[in-house]
Short mmCIF file of C-alpha atoms in Angstrom, two decimals:
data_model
loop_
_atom_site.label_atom_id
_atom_site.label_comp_id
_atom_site.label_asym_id
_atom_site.label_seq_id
_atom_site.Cartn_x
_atom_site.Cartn_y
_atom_site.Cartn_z
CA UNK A 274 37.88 38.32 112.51
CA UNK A 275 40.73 36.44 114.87
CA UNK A 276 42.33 33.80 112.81
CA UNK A 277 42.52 31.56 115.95
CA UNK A 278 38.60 30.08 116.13
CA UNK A 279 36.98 29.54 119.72
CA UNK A 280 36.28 26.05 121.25
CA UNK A 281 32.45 24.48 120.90
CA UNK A 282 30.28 21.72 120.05
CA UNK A 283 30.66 19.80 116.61
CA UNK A 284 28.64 21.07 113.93
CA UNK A 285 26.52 19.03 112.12
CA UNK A 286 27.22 18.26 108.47
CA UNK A 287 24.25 19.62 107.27
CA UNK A 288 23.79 22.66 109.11
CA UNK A 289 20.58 21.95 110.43
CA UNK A 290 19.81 24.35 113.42
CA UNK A 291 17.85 23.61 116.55
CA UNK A 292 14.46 24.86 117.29
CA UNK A 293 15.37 27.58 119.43
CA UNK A 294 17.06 29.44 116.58
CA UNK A 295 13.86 30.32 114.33
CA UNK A 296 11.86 31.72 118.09
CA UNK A 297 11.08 35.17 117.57
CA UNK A 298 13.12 35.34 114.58
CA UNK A 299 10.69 37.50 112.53
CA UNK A 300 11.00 40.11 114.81
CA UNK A 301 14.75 39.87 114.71
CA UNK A 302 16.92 41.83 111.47
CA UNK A 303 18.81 39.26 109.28
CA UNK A 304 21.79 40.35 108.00
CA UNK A 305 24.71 38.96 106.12
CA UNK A 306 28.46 39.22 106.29
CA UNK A 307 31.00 37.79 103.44
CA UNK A 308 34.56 37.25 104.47
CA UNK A 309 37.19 38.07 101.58
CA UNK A 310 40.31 36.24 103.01
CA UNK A 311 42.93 37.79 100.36
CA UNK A 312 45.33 40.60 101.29
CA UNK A 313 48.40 42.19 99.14
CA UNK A 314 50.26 42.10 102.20
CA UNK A 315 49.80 40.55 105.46
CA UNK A 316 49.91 43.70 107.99
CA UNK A 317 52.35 43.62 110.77
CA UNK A 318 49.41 44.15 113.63
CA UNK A 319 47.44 41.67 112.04
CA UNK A 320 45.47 38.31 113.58
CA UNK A 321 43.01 38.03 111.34
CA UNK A 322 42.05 35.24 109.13
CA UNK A 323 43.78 36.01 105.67
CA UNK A 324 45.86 35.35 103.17
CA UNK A 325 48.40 36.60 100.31
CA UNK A 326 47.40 35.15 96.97
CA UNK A 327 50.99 33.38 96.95
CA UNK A 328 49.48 30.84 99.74
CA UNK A 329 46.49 29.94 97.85
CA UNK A 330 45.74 28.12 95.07
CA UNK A 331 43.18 25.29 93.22
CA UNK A 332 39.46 26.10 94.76
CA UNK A 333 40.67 28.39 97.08
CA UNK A 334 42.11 31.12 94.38
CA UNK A 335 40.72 34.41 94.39
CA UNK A 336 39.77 33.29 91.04
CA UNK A 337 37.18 31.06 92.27
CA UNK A 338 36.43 32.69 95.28
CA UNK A 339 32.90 34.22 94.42
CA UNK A 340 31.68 31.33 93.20
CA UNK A 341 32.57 29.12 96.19
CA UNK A 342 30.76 32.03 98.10
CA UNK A 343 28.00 32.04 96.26
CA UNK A 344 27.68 28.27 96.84
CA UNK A 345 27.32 29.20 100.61
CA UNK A 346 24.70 31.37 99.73
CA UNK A 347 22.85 28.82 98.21
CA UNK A 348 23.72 26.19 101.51
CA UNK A 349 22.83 29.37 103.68
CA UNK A 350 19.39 29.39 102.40
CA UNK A 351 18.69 25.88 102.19
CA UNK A 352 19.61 25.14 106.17
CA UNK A 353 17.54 28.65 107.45
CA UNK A 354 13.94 27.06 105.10
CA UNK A 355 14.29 23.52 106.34
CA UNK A 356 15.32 24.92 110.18
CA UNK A 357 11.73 26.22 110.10
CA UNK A 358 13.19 30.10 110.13
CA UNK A 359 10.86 32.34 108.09
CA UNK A 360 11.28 34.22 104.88
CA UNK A 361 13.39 37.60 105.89
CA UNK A 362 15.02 39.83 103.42
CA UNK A 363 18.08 40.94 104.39
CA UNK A 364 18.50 44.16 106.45
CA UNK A 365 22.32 44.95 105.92
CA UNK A 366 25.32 43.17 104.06
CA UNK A 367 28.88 43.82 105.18
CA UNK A 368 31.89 42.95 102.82
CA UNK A 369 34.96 42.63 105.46
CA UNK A 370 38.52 40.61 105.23
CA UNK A 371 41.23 40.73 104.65
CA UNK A 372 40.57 43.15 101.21
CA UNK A 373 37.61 42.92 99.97
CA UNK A 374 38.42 45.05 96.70
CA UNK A 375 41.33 42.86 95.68
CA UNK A 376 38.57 40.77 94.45
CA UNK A 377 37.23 41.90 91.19
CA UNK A 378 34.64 44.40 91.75
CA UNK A 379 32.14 42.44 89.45
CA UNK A 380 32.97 39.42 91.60
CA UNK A 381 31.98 41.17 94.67
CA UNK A 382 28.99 42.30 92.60
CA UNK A 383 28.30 38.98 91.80
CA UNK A 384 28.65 37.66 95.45
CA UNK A 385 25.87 40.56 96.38
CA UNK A 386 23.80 39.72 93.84
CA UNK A 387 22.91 35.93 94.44
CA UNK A 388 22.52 36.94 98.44
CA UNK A 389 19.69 39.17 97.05
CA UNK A 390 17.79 37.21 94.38
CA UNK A 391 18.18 34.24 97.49
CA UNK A 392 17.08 36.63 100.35
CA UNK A 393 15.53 40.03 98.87
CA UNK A 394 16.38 43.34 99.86
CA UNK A 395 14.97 45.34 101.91
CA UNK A 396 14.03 49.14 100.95
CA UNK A 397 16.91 51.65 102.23
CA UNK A 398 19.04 48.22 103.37
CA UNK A 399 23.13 48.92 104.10
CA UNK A 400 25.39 47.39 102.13
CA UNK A 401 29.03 48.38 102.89
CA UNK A 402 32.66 46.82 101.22
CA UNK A 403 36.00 47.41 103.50
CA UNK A 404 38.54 48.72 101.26
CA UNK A 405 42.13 49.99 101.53
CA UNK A 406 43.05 53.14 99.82
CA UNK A 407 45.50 51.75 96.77
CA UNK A 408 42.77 48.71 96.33
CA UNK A 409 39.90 50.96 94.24
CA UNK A 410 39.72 52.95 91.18
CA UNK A 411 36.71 55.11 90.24
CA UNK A 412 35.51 52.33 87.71
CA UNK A 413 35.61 49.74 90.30
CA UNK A 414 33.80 51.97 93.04
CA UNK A 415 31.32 52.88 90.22
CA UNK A 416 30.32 49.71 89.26
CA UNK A 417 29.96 48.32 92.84
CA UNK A 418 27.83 51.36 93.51
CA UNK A 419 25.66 50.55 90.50
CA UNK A 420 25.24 47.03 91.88
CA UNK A 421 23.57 48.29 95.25
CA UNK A 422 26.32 48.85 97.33
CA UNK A 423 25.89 51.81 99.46
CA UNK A 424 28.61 52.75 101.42
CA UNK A 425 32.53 51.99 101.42
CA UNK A 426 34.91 51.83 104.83
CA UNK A 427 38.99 52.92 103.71
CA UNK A 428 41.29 51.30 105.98
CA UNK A 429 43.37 54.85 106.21
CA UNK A 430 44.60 54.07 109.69
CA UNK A 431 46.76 57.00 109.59
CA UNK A 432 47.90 60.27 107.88
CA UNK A 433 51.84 59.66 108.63
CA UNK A 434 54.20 57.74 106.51
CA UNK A 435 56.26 56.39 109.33
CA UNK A 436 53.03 55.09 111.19
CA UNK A 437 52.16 53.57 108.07
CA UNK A 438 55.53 51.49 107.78
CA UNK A 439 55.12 50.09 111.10
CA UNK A 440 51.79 49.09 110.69
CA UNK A 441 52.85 47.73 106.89
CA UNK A 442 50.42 49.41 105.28
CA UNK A 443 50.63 49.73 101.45
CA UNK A 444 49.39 53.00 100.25
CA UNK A 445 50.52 56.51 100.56
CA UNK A 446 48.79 58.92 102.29
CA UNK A 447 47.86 61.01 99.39
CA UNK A 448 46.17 58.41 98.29
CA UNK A 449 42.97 58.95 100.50
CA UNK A 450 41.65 61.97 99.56
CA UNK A 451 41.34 60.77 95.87
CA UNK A 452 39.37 57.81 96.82
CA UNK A 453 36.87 59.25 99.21
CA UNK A 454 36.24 61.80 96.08
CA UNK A 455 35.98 58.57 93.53
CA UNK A 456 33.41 57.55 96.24
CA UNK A 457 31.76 60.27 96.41
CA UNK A 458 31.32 61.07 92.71
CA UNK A 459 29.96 57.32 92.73
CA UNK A 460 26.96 58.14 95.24
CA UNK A 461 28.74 55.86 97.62
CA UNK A 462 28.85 56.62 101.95
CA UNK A 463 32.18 56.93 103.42
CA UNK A 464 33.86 55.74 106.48
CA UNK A 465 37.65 55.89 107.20
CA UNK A 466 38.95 53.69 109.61
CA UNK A 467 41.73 54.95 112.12
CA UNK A 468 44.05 52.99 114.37
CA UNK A 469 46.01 54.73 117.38
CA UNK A 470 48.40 53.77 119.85
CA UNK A 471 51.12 52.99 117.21
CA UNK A 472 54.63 52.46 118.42
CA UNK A 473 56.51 55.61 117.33
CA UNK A 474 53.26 57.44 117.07
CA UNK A 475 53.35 60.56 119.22
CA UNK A 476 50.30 62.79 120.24
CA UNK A 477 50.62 65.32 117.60
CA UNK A 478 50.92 62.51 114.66
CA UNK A 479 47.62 61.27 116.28
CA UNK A 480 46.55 64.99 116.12
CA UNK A 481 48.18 65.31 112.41
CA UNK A 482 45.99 62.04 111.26
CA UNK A 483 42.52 63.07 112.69
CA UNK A 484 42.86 66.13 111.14
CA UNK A 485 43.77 65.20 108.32
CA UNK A 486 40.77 62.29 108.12
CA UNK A 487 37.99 64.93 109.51
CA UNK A 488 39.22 67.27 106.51
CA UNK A 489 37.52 64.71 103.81
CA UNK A 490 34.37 65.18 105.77
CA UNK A 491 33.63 61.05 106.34
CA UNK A 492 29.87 60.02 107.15
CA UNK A 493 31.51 57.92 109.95
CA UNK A 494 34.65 57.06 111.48
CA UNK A 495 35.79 53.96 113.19
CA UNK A 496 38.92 54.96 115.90
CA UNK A 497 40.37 51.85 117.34
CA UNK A 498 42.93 51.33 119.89
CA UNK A 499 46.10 49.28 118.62
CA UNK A 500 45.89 45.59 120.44
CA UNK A 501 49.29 43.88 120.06
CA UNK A 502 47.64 39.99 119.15
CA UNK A 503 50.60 37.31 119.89
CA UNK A 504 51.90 35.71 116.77
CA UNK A 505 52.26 39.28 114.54
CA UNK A 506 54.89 40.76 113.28
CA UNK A 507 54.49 43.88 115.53
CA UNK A 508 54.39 41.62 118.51
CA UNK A 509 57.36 39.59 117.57
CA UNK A 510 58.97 43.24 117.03
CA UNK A 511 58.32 44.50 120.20
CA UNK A 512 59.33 41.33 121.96
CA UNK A 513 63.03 41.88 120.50
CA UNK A 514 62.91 45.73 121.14
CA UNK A 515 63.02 46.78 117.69
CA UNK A 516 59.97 49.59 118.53
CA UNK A 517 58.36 50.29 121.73
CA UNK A 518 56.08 48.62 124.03
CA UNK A 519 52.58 50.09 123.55
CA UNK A 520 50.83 52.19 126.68
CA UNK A 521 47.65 52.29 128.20
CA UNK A 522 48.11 55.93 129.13
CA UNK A 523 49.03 57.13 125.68
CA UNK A 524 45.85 55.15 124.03
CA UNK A 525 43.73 57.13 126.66
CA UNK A 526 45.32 59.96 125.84
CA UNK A 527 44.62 59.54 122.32
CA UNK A 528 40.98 58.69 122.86
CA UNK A 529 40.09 61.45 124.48
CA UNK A 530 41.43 63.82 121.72
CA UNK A 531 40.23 61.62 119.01
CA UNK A 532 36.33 62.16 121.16
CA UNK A 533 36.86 66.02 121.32
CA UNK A 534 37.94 66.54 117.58
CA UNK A 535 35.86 64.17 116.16
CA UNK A 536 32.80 65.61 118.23
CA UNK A 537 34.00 69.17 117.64
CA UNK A 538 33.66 68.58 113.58
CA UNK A 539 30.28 67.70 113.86
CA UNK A 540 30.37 63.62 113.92
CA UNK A 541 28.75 61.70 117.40
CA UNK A 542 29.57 58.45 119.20
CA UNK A 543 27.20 55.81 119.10
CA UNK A 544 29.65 53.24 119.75
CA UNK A 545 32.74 53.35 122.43
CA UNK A 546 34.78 53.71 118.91
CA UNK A 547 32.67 54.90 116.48
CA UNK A 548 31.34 58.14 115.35
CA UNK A 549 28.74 59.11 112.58
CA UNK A 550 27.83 62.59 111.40
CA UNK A 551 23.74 61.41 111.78
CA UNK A 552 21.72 58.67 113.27
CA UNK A 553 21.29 57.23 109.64
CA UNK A 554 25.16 57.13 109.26
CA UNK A 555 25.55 54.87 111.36
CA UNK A 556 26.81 51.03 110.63
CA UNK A 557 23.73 49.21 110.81
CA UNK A 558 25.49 46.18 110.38
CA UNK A 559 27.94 46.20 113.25
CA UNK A 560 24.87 47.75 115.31
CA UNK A 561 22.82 44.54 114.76
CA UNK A 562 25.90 42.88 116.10
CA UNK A 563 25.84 44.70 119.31
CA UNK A 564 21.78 44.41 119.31
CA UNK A 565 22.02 40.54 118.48
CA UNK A 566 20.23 40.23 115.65
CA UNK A 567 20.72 37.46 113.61
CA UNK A 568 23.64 37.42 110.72
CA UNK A 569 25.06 34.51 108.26
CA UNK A 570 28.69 34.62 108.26
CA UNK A 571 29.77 33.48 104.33
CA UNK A 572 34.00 33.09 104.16
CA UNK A 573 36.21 31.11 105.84
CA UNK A 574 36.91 31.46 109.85
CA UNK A 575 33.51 33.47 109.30
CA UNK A 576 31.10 33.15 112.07
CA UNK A 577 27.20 33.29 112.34
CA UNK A 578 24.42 34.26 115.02
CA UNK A 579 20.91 33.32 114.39
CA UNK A 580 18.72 33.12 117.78
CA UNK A 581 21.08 32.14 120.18
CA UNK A 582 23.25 29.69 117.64
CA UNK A 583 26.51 31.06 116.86
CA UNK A 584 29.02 28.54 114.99
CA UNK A 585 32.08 29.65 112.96
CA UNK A 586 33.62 28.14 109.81
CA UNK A 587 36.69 26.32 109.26
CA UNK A 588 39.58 28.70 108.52
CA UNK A 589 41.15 27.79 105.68
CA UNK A 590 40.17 28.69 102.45
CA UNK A 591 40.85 25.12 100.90
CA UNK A 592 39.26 23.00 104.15
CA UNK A 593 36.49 25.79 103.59
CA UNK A 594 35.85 25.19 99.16
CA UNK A 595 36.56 21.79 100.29
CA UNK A 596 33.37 21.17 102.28
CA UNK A 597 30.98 23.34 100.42
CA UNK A 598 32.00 21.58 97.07
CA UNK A 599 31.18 18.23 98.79
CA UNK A 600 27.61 19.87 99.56
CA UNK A 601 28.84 19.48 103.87
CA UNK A 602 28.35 22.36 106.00
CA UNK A 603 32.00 24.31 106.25
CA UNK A 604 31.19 25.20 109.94
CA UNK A 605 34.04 23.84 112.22
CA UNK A 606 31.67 24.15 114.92
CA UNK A 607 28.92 25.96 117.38
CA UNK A 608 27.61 26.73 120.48
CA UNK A 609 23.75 26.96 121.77
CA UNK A 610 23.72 30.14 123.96
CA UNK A 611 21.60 29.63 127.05
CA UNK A 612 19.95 32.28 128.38
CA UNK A 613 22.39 33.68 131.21
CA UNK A 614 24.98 33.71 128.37
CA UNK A 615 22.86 35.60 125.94
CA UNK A 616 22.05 38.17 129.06
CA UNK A 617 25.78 38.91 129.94
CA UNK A 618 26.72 38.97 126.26
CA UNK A 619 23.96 41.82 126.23
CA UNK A 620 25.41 43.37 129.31
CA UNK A 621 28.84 43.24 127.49
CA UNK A 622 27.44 44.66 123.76
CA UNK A 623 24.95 47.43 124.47
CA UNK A 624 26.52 48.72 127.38
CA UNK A 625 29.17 50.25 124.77
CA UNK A 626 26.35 52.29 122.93
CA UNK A 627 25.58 55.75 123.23
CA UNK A 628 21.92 54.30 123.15
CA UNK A 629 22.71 52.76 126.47
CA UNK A 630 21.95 49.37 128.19
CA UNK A 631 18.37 48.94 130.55
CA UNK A 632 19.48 48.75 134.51
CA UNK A 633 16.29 46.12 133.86
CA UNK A 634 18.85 43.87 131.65
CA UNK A 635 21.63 43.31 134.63
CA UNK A 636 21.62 40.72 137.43
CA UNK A 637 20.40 42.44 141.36
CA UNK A 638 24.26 42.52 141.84
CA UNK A 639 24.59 44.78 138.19
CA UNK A 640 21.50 46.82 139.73
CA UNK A 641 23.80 46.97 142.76
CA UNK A 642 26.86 48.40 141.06
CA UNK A 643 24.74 51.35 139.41
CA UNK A 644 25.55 53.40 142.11
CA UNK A 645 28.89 52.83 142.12
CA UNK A 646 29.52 53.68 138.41
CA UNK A 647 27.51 56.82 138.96
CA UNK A 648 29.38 57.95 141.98
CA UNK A 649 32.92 57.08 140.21
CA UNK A 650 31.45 59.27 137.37
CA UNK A 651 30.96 56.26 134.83
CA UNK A 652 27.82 56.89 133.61
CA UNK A 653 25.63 59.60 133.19
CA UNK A 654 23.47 59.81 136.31
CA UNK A 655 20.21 61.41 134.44
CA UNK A 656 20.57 58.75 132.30
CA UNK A 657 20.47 55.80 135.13
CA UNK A 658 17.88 57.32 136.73
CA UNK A 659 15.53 56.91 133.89
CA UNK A 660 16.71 53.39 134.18
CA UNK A 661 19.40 53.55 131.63
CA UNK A 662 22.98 52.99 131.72
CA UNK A 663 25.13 55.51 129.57
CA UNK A 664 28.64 55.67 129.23
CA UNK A 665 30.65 59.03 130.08
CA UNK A 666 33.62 60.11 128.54
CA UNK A 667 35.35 58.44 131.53
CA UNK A 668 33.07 55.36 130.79
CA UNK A 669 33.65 55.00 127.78
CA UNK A 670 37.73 55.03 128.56
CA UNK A 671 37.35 52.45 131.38
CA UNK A 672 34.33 50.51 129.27
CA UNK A 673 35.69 46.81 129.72
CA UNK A 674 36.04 47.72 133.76
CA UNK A 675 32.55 49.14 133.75
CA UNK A 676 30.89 45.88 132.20
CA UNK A 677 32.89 43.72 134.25
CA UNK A 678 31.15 45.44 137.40
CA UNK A 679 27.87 45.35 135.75
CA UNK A 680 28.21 41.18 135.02
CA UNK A 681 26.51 38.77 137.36
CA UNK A 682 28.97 37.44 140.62
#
């Protein structure tokens, strides 16, 4: 979640969404996302909206986060009955930040709790917390298992202690293989997140860390290109020379070997960075992000998407108790998506699946360009000739260059 929160209309101060937003939304998932703004330490790499407990304080403590959450909850369903939505129980929850687990683990219990005596459950539903390796014991993971969460996402990022320093991580790399057991032994689902491209990182570190991860045997993993955001430590680093630029032909480089171990041990893309050992495995929540289904963002600088209406909260965690204690809507604004938008956005989103994107879906000039891609070896021709568009290897490489052919003149 960038910290920096887009332009758009002012929203109103109760919430109140336009008709458009409840069309066809009972054939549409509902899902719900609850930002934890609270880190131990801000990462050098990092633009996202959080904070160390040392710039916090009154409402917007981590002591009284859950309940100020919980208050959204509350305001959440309130605005989705009297905007005429219907009754949906929620498909997947998503605990992301920041650190989730820095938060009590009843507290994020808690949190999960209200959304489902508000919403219901449904049968099967995900429900994943983000969680960095030296933020979790095995009582913690235990009782957030035993209060229906399913599945938990380390931030590992890498296997090599000086990889780890520039990125500012906190734990040690022995630490990993202890929690995905503790998660394990809990009945919990587990996902490590990787990040290459670090400066200093060469090829066989990369090589050192995805071995390493696969050797836990993860449900999923999440590989992610390093993107130097202005304002970071890293960048500010770089600027002054301190560690080297970053390069496009080492990240490719990386990909590709991250795609041919990660495939080799058994686990398959279904999204340009992602990789699950089954179908089932999956994130279901991040998929009904790419799918646009509709999602309440709880948190600070969190945003929401329900039928075409996306708005975003305001960032900080004191504007943001601020608002909900004064019983006003803590979005800092939205936008109506009109139908072109909501097309290329699709364009843009499900051309990144391994599931692939309809040629029906793109503009007569994207129908155009389908012969392009398949000449230049972009996507897989059987694929497009059923009328599908699916990524290659090379595709999937060159993915923002590939949508940006498919997108309307």
């Amino acid at each position: 979640m960038p910290s920096v929160l887009p332009l758009g209309d002012p929203a109103p101060s109760d919430g109140l969404l336009p008709l458009q937003a409840a069309d066809g939304a009972a054939n549409r998932a509902f899902g719900l996302y609850v930002h934890i703004p609270f880190c131990a330490v801000r990462c050098g790499y990092c633009d996202f909206n959080t904070y160390t407990a040392t710039e916090l304080g009154g409402g917007a403590s981590q002591d009284a986060y859950a309940s100020t959450a919980i208050s959204e909850v509350d305001f959440a369903a309130r605005v989705l009955e009297e905007s005429g939505l219907p009754a949906r129980r929620l498909s997947t929850v998503f605990f992301g930040g920041g650190t989730p687990t820095l938060l009590p683990a009843e507290d994020l219990a808690r949190i999960l709790r209200a959304a489902i005596d508000t919403w219901g459950i449904e049968p099967g539903a995900e429900v994943t917390t983000e969680a960095n390796p030296d933020s979790v014991t095995p009582e913690s993971l235990q009782l957030l298992a035993d209060a229906g969460f399913t599945r938990v996402s380390f931030g590992m990022q890498s296997a090599v202690p000086h990889v780890l320093k520039v990125l500012d991580r906190t734990h040690t790399p022995s630490r990993v293989p202890l929690v995905v057991q503790w998660a394990r032994d809990a009945g919990l689902a587990v996902s490590l997140d990787l990040i290459y491209g670090t400066p200093g990182e060469s090829l066989e570190d990369w090589r050192f860390s995805l071995e390493t991860a696969l050797s836990y045997k993860p449900d999923h993993i999440s590989a992610y290109a390093l993107i130097i955001e202005d304002g970071t430590k890293l960048a500010a680093q770089i600027r002054r020379g301190e560690v080297p630029e970053i390069d496009d032909d080492d990240h490719a480089d990386k990909y590709e070997l991250a795609d041919r171990m990660i495939s080799d041990a058994g686990l398959h893309w279904y999204e340009v960075s992602n990789w699950s050992a089954t179908a089932e495995q999956a994130c279901r929540h991040n998929l009904a992000y790419w799918r646009g289904d509709d999602w309440w963002g709880i948190g600070p600088g969190a945003h929401s998407h329900v039928g075409g209406v996306r708005w975003w909260n305001v960032k900080h965690p004191t504007a943001y108790a601020g608002r909900l204690g004064s019983g006003a809507s803590p979005a800092a604004g939205r936008e109506t998506l009109d139908a072109e938008t909501r097309g290329v956005e699709k364009v843009m989103l499900e051309a990144r699946l391994s599931s692939g994107l309809e040629t029906a879906a793109l503009s007569p000039s994207g129908r155009k360009a389908v012969a392009g891609l398949i000449a230049d070896g972009l996507v897989v021709p059987e694929d497009a000739f059923r009328g599908r568009l699916v990524l290659t290897l090379k595709g999937r490489l060159l993915a923002d260059a590939v949508v940006r052919r498919l997108l309307p003149d």
